Amino acid sequence: MKSPLITLTTDFGESDPFVGIMKGVIAGIAPGVPLVDITHAIPPGDIQRGAIVLWQSVPYFPPGTVFLAVVDPGVGTERKGIILHVRGQIFVGPNNGLFSYLLAEGESVRAWELVNTSLGDLPPSATFHGRDVFAPSAAYAALGVKSTEFGPEHPHLVRLPLPSLEITSPQELRGEILTTDQFGNLLTSLGRFIPTKDGQLQLSPWLEQRLPMVKFSPDKARVLLPNGQSLPFVNTFAHILPGECAALVGSTGLIEIVANRQSAAKILGLERGMAVSVTRH
Amino acid sequence: MKSPLITLTTDFGESDPFVGIMKGVIAGIAPGVPLVDITHAIPPGDIQRGAIVLWQSVPYFPPGTVFLAVVDPGVGTERKGIILHVRGQIFVGPNNGLFSYLLAEGESVRAWELVNTSLGDLPPSATFHGRDVFAPSAAYAALGVKSTEFGPEHPHLVRLPLPSLEITSPQELRGEILTTDQFGNLLTSLGRFIPTKDGQLQLSPWLEQRLPMVKFSPDKARVLLPNGQSLPFVNTFAHILPGECAALVGSTGLIEIVANRQSAAKILGLERGMAVSVTRH
Amino acid sequence: MKSPLITLTTDFGESDPFVGIMKGVIAGIAPGVPLVDITHAIPPGDIQRGAIVLWQSVPYFPPGTVFLAVVDPGVGTERKGIILHVRGQIFVGPNNGLFSYLLAEGESVRAWELVNTSLGDLPPSATFHGRDVFAPSAAYAALGVKSTEFGPEHPHLVRLPLPSLEITSPQELRGEILTTDQFGNLLTSLGRFIPTKDGQLQLSPWLEQRLPMVKFSPDKARVLLPNGQSLPFVNTFAHILPGECAALVGSTGLIEIVANRQSAAKILGLERGMAVSVTRH
């Protein structure tokens, strides 16, 4: 059997040796397993940003990938570690909501608590479970150790509130700004849309659970900002005039508010959590 | 046959999951191919900086390396993707000049347009061809898929203007500042010089196409700055007094303007594109 | 024989291609050897920070790992390169103290000068020995080339002064602040303590050479800051009130001064080199 990938997602930054240390622990247990960094620049303790980043990344990795994720402000307290099996992928990290955007409502998911610390060589420290619990557990999972070896099944899964998204009228879908990327593009919860062959937008199957099918034609839709300003849709960045902003259906199927080689976040002064909506006219 | 490396060079930064997502796509197509990051900190949309970084890096990678590079402000517009074969290496990315410093004038190069998007699983998004076009194309190229499979040969190659470099008198070679590294060292277009056994500087074969052979003895040469200041040559950083700047022949054979554990860029207030020259006296 | 890991630790940052170039050189000599980045964000020229980061990381990597480290303000001067064998690991880099925290006093260590530059393809540049000397040497070491091939044994090893740590009274151990991590936690030289089963702190064997065994019960100990302020011990971050600071025994066995999701360094205005002590009462 081909050995799977392990991906790493943390808030440890790149200036300390913490990520390298986790990789050393993994290499000692599961030598030769390829390691892929998703990002280590989650703002410290920002579980929601970690959840969004994982939700964006997971669909693009091959089946059997092990996602090791550590954004863990409660390290050393009562919060437990977990290992999750969701749609053919494995997730290892703290049970604090970090994986909750990966779980559709009502979806079957198998989860185990990480209590068998004897899988590591030493009792865990109180402050670095990435090294002492999660990295060794991810390495053993990549080697094929059964999840039942880690601890009891059926822990209570901590979940973050889902991003706001509701149909407020036949003409309007209302959501919120989820996050900003390094280009200053604002990712919203509006979607998850996919373009159809006839040029219309259609909610992806992922969202059908939560919303009836809604069709928007970008030509006839606009995004409304908190200050009342409305933005047209464009197909890509290069079609926006300098200094202006517009909306587009981004690469994850969510509506994004963007500019052309400028930061829409700065131009518009918008931040995570602010309400935005899409309307047809 | 040994599987080649894939290197990645982008302006995606390290705080978003974009680079990790490209690696997931590659791992799904070409599992086990080693991945090496060159840098993801190209300033957003700065094609020239990307071209310089690739030009600096390419000679140090083994034959058959696939260079995946994405600095792509025109994503989703008419600009095409390309795959290039140059001196035993393969390059995959947008046809916008990003690879143009790798191409000597008149050099034979084979290039194909990337039009066969069916190599990926889905039609490409309008905004993330790194994920949807370039990463899968690089992965297939690493697996040995023939470039003819990707699309038609002989696209018109977009090229950046070459950095300025001219002999202005028997005593003077004039060029420009190309870029600044993280230490504040200023890389110039002056060169590509190599030291000779008799301690003189000599233009490298790479530049012979453009300039007749010129010999400078560092002892008898100085670099002239835009403000009229002139700098002597030193052999290495540690030979410069605190607060002072000097010139040296850097590790790529180009003249650099540097300080000793300080930023020459800050001390001198110089920026990319400014004219500099080297003179013998 | 299984091919070992090579780790990389430098002050080259992530925005230039220097680290990628070193990896290209390694891949050309030792294809398929896994590479792990420890960090490339050592402040430029900060040998002590490099030494601390290596000291933190080394115990977590498997036997036979090759540690390539380049923090090298003296590149191109008289300072030599070295290859060291310490407790089953191999270290390659400049002989400037970078590896000195790995060496207990009086410990047997084998070291060779790196003079056989013909192991590389070209004479080294004056400014980038990471590419021209250390990366090829690390790659050849990973392939099993004997250290005697690199140069003469028994060079004089440059060592940094060890961090200050002394027993100043039966009740007090005095040390200094070593470094700050990206969360703003302050790592001190106080330790290297390990918790015992009876809840007391005990100096680790590593320190026994320098200090007689000292036992502290965290309940009855406090950390004294330069301004006279004293901090209690906690078990983990989440037990600290917002805006307050405390001490804990960190994941490397050293006492750290920390806050809860805030920067203790900023709250307290403390910096590397300042004196701190731990007292029992």
Coordinates of N, CA, C and O in Angstrom, one line a residue, chain A residues 2 5 14 34 36-42 49 52-54 56-58 60-62 179-183 185 235-239 248-252 256 260-261, chain B residues 11-28 31-32 35 37 40 42 44-47 73-77 122 125-128 131-132:
Chain A
K2 N 0.4 2.2 -0.8 CA 1.2 3.4 -0.9 C 1.1 4.2 0.4 O 0.0 4.4 0.9
L5 N 0.3 11.0 2.3 CA 0.8 12.3 2.7 C 0.4 12.6 4.1 O -0.7 12.3 4.6
E14 N 6.8 30.7 11.2 CA 7.9 30.1 10.5 C 9.2 30.5 11.2 O 10.3 30.1 10.8
P34 N 5.7 11.6 2.8 CA 5.9 13.0 2.4 C 5.1 14.0 3.3 O 4.0 13.6 3.7
V36 N 3.5 17.9 3.6 CA 3.1 19.1 2.9 C 2.6 20.2 3.9 O 1.7 19.9 4.6
D37 N 3.2 21.3 3.9 CA 2.7 22.5 4.7 C 1.5 23.1 4.0 O 1.6 23.5 2.8
I38 N 0.4 23.2 4.7 CA -0.7 24.0 4.2 C -0.4 25.5 4.5 O -0.2 26.3 3.7
T39 N -0.4 25.8 5.8 CA 0.1 27.1 6.2 C 0.5 27.0 7.7 O -0.1 26.2 8.4
H40 N 1.4 27.8 8.2 CA 1.7 27.9 9.6 C 1.4 29.4 10.1 O 1.8 29.7 11.2
A41 N 0.8 30.1 9.2 CA 0.5 31.5 9.5 C -0.9 31.8 10.0 O -1.4 32.9 9.8
I42 N -1.6 30.8 10.5 CA -2.9 31.1 11.1 C -2.6 32.0 12.3 O -1.7 31.8 13.0
R49 N -10.2 30.8 11.6 CA -9.4 30.9 10.4 C -8.8 29.5 10.0 O -8.7 29.2 8.9
I52 N -11.4 27.5 8.3 CA -11.7 28.0 6.9 C -10.6 27.4 6.0 O -10.8 26.9 4.9
V53 N -9.3 27.6 6.4 CA -8.2 27.1 5.6 C -8.2 25.6 5.3 O -8.0 25.2 4.2
L54 N -8.6 24.8 6.4 CA -8.7 23.4 6.1 C -9.9 23.1 5.2 O -9.7 22.3 4.3
Q56 N -10.9 25.0 2.8 CA -10.5 25.3 1.4 C -9.6 24.3 0.8 O -9.6 24.0 -0.4
S57 N -8.8 23.6 1.7 CA -7.7 22.8 1.2 C -8.1 21.3 0.9 O -7.6 20.7 0.0
V58 N -8.9 20.8 1.8 CA -9.1 19.4 1.9 C -9.5 18.7 0.6 O -9.0 17.7 0.2
Y60 N -8.6 19.1 -2.3 CA -7.6 19.0 -3.4 C -6.5 18.0 -3.0 O -5.5 17.9 -3.8
F61 N -6.6 17.3 -1.9 CA -5.6 16.3 -1.5 C -6.1 14.9 -1.8 O -7.3 14.7 -1.8
P62 N -5.2 14.0 -2.1 CA -5.6 12.6 -2.5 C -6.3 11.9 -1.3 O -6.0 12.2 -0.2
T179 N -13.0 35.8 5.6 CA -11.6 36.0 5.8 C -11.0 36.8 4.7 O -11.7 37.1 3.7
T180 N -9.8 37.3 4.8 CA -9.1 38.0 3.8 C -7.9 37.3 3.4 O -7.2 36.8 4.3
D181 N -7.5 37.2 2.1 CA -6.3 36.5 1.8 C -5.2 37.6 1.6 O -5.4 38.8 1.8
Q182 N -4.0 37.1 1.3 CA -2.8 38.0 1.3 C -2.9 39.1 0.2 O -2.1 40.0 0.3
F183 N -3.7 38.9 -0.8 CA -3.9 39.9 -1.8 C -4.9 41.0 -1.4 O -5.1 41.9 -2.1
N185 N -8.1 40.1 -1.0 CA -9.4 39.7 -1.5 C -10.2 39.2 -0.3 O -9.7 38.6 0.6
N235 N -15.6 38.6 -14.2 CA -15.2 37.2 -14.4 C -13.8 37.0 -13.7 O -13.5 36.0 -13.2
T236 N -12.9 38.0 -13.8 CA -11.6 37.9 -13.2 C -11.0 39.2 -12.9 O -11.6 40.3 -13.2
F237 N -9.9 39.2 -12.1 CA -9.3 40.5 -11.6 C -9.0 41.5 -12.6 O -9.3 42.7 -12.4
A238 N -8.5 41.1 -13.8 CA -8.0 42.0 -14.8 C -9.1 42.8 -15.4 O -8.8 43.8 -16.1
H239 N -10.3 42.5 -15.2 CA -11.4 43.2 -15.7 C -11.9 44.4 -14.9 O -12.9 45.0 -15.2
L248 N -16.7 38.5 -7.6 CA -16.6 37.3 -8.5 C -16.8 36.0 -7.8 O -16.7 36.0 -6.5
V249 N -17.1 35.0 -8.5 CA -17.2 33.7 -7.9 C -15.8 33.1 -7.9 O -15.1 32.8 -8.9
G250 N -15.2 33.0 -6.6 CA -13.8 32.6 -6.5 C -13.6 31.2 -6.7 O -14.5 30.4 -7.0
S251 N -12.3 30.8 -6.5 CA -11.9 29.4 -6.9 C -12.4 28.4 -6.0 O -12.3 27.2 -6.3
T252 N -13.0 28.7 -4.8 CA -13.7 27.7 -4.0 C -15.2 27.7 -4.1 O -15.9 27.0 -3.4
E256 N -16.3 36.3 -3.8 CA -15.3 37.1 -3.2 C -15.4 38.5 -3.6 O -15.9 38.8 -4.7
N260 N -8.2 44.9 -8.5 CA -7.2 44.5 -9.6 C -5.8 44.9 -9.1 O -5.5 46.1 -9.2
R261 N -5.1 44.0 -8.6 CA -3.7 44.2 -8.1 C -3.7 45.3 -7.0 O -2.8 46.0 -6.8
Chain B
D11 N 3.7 34.1 -6.2 CA 3.5 35.3 -5.4 C 2.3 35.1 -4.4 O 1.6 36.0 -4.0
F12 N 2.1 33.8 -4.0 CA 0.9 33.5 -3.2 C 1.1 33.7 -1.7 O 0.2 33.6 -0.9
G13 N 2.4 34.0 -1.3 CA 2.6 34.1 0.1 C 2.5 32.8 0.9 O 2.3 31.7 0.3
E14 N 2.7 32.9 2.2 CA 2.7 31.6 3.0 C 1.5 31.6 4.0 O 1.3 30.7 4.7
S15 N 0.6 32.7 3.9 CA -0.4 32.7 4.9 C -1.7 32.1 4.5 O -2.6 31.8 5.3
D16 N -1.9 32.0 3.1 CA -3.1 31.3 2.6 C -2.8 29.9 2.2 O -1.6 29.5 2.1
P17 N -3.8 29.1 2.0 CA -3.6 27.7 1.6 C -3.3 27.4 0.2 O -3.2 26.3 -0.2
F18 N -3.0 28.5 -0.6 CA -3.0 28.3 -2.1 C -1.8 27.4 -2.5 O -1.9 26.6 -3.4
V19 N -0.6 27.6 -1.9 CA 0.5 26.7 -2.3 C 0.3 25.3 -1.8 O 0.5 24.4 -2.6
G20 N -0.2 25.1 -0.6 CA -0.6 23.8 -0.2 C -1.6 23.1 -1.1 O -1.4 21.9 -1.4
I21 N -2.6 23.8 -1.6 CA -3.6 23.3 -2.5 C -2.9 22.8 -3.8 O -3.2 21.7 -4.3
M22 N -2.0 23.6 -4.3 CA -1.3 23.2 -5.5 C -0.5 21.9 -5.3 O -0.4 21.0 -6.1
K23 N 0.1 21.8 -4.1 CA 0.9 20.6 -3.8 C 0.0 19.4 -3.6 O 0.3 18.2 -4.0
G24 N -1.2 19.6 -3.1 CA -2.2 18.5 -3.0 C -2.6 18.0 -4.4 O -2.7 16.8 -4.6
V25 N -2.8 18.9 -5.3 CA -3.2 18.6 -6.7 C -2.0 17.8 -7.3 O -2.2 16.7 -8.0
I26 N -0.8 18.2 -7.1 CA 0.4 17.5 -7.7 C 0.5 16.1 -7.1 O 0.7 15.1 -7.8
A27 N 0.3 16.0 -5.7 CA 0.4 14.7 -5.1 C -0.7 13.7 -5.5 O -0.4 12.5 -5.6
G28 N -1.8 14.2 -6.0 CA -2.9 13.4 -6.5 C -2.5 12.8 -7.8 O -3.0 11.7 -8.2
P31 N 2.2 11.2 -7.2 CA 2.6 10.9 -5.8 C 4.1 10.6 -5.7 O 4.6 9.9 -6.6
G32 N 4.7 11.1 -4.7 CA 6.1 10.8 -4.5 C 7.1 11.7 -5.2 O 8.3 11.6 -4.9
L35 N 9.0 17.9 -4.0 CA 8.6 19.3 -4.2 C 9.6 20.2 -3.5 O 9.9 20.0 -2.3
D37 N 10.2 24.3 -2.7 CA 9.8 25.7 -2.8 C 11.0 26.6 -3.1 O 12.0 26.5 -2.4
H40 N 7.7 31.9 -2.3 CA 6.3 32.3 -2.5 C 6.1 33.7 -2.2 O 5.0 34.2 -2.1
I42 N 7.3 36.4 -3.9 CA 7.3 37.4 -5.0 C 6.3 38.4 -4.7 O 5.1 38.1 -4.4
P44 N 3.1 40.6 -5.0 CA 2.0 40.2 -5.9 C 2.0 40.9 -7.3 O 2.2 42.1 -7.4
G45 N 2.0 40.0 -8.3 CA 2.0 40.5 -9.7 C 3.3 41.0 -10.2 O 3.4 41.5 -11.3
D46 N 4.4 40.8 -9.5 CA 5.7 41.4 -9.9 C 6.4 40.3 -10.8 O 7.3 39.6 -10.3
I47 N 6.1 40.4 -12.1 CA 6.6 39.4 -13.0 C 8.1 39.5 -13.1 O 8.8 38.5 -13.2
P73 N -0.9 38.1 -12.9 CA -1.9 39.1 -12.7 C -3.0 39.0 -13.8 O -4.1 39.5 -13.6
G74 N -2.7 38.4 -14.9 CA -3.7 38.3 -16.0 C -4.5 37.0 -16.0 O -5.1 36.7 -17.0
V75 N -4.5 36.3 -14.8 CA -5.3 35.0 -14.8 C -6.7 35.2 -15.2 O -7.3 36.2 -14.9
G76 N -7.2 34.3 -16.1 CA -8.6 34.4 -16.5 C -8.8 35.2 -17.7 O -9.9 35.3 -18.2
T77 N -7.8 35.9 -18.2 CA -7.9 36.7 -19.4 C -7.4 35.9 -20.6 O -7.2 34.7 -20.5
L122 N -11.4 19.2 -14.0 CA -12.5 20.1 -14.0 C -12.1 21.2 -15.0 O -10.9 21.5 -15.2
S125 N -11.0 27.3 -13.0 CA -11.7 28.5 -12.5 C -11.1 29.7 -13.2 O -10.1 29.5 -14.0
A126 N -11.7 30.8 -13.1 CA -11.2 32.0 -13.7 C -10.1 32.7 -12.9 O -9.4 33.6 -13.4
T127 N -9.8 32.3 -11.7 CA -8.9 33.0 -10.8 C -7.8 32.2 -10.2 O -7.0 32.8 -9.5
F128 N -7.8 30.9 -10.4 CA -6.7 30.1 -9.7 C -6.2 29.0 -10.7 O -6.4 27.8 -10.5
R131 N -3.8 26.2 -9.4 CA -4.4 25.0 -9.0 C -5.0 24.1 -10.2 O -4.8 22.9 -10.2
D132 N -5.6 24.8 -11.1 CA -6.4 24.2 -12.1 C -5.7 23.8 -13.4 O -6.1 23.0 -14.2

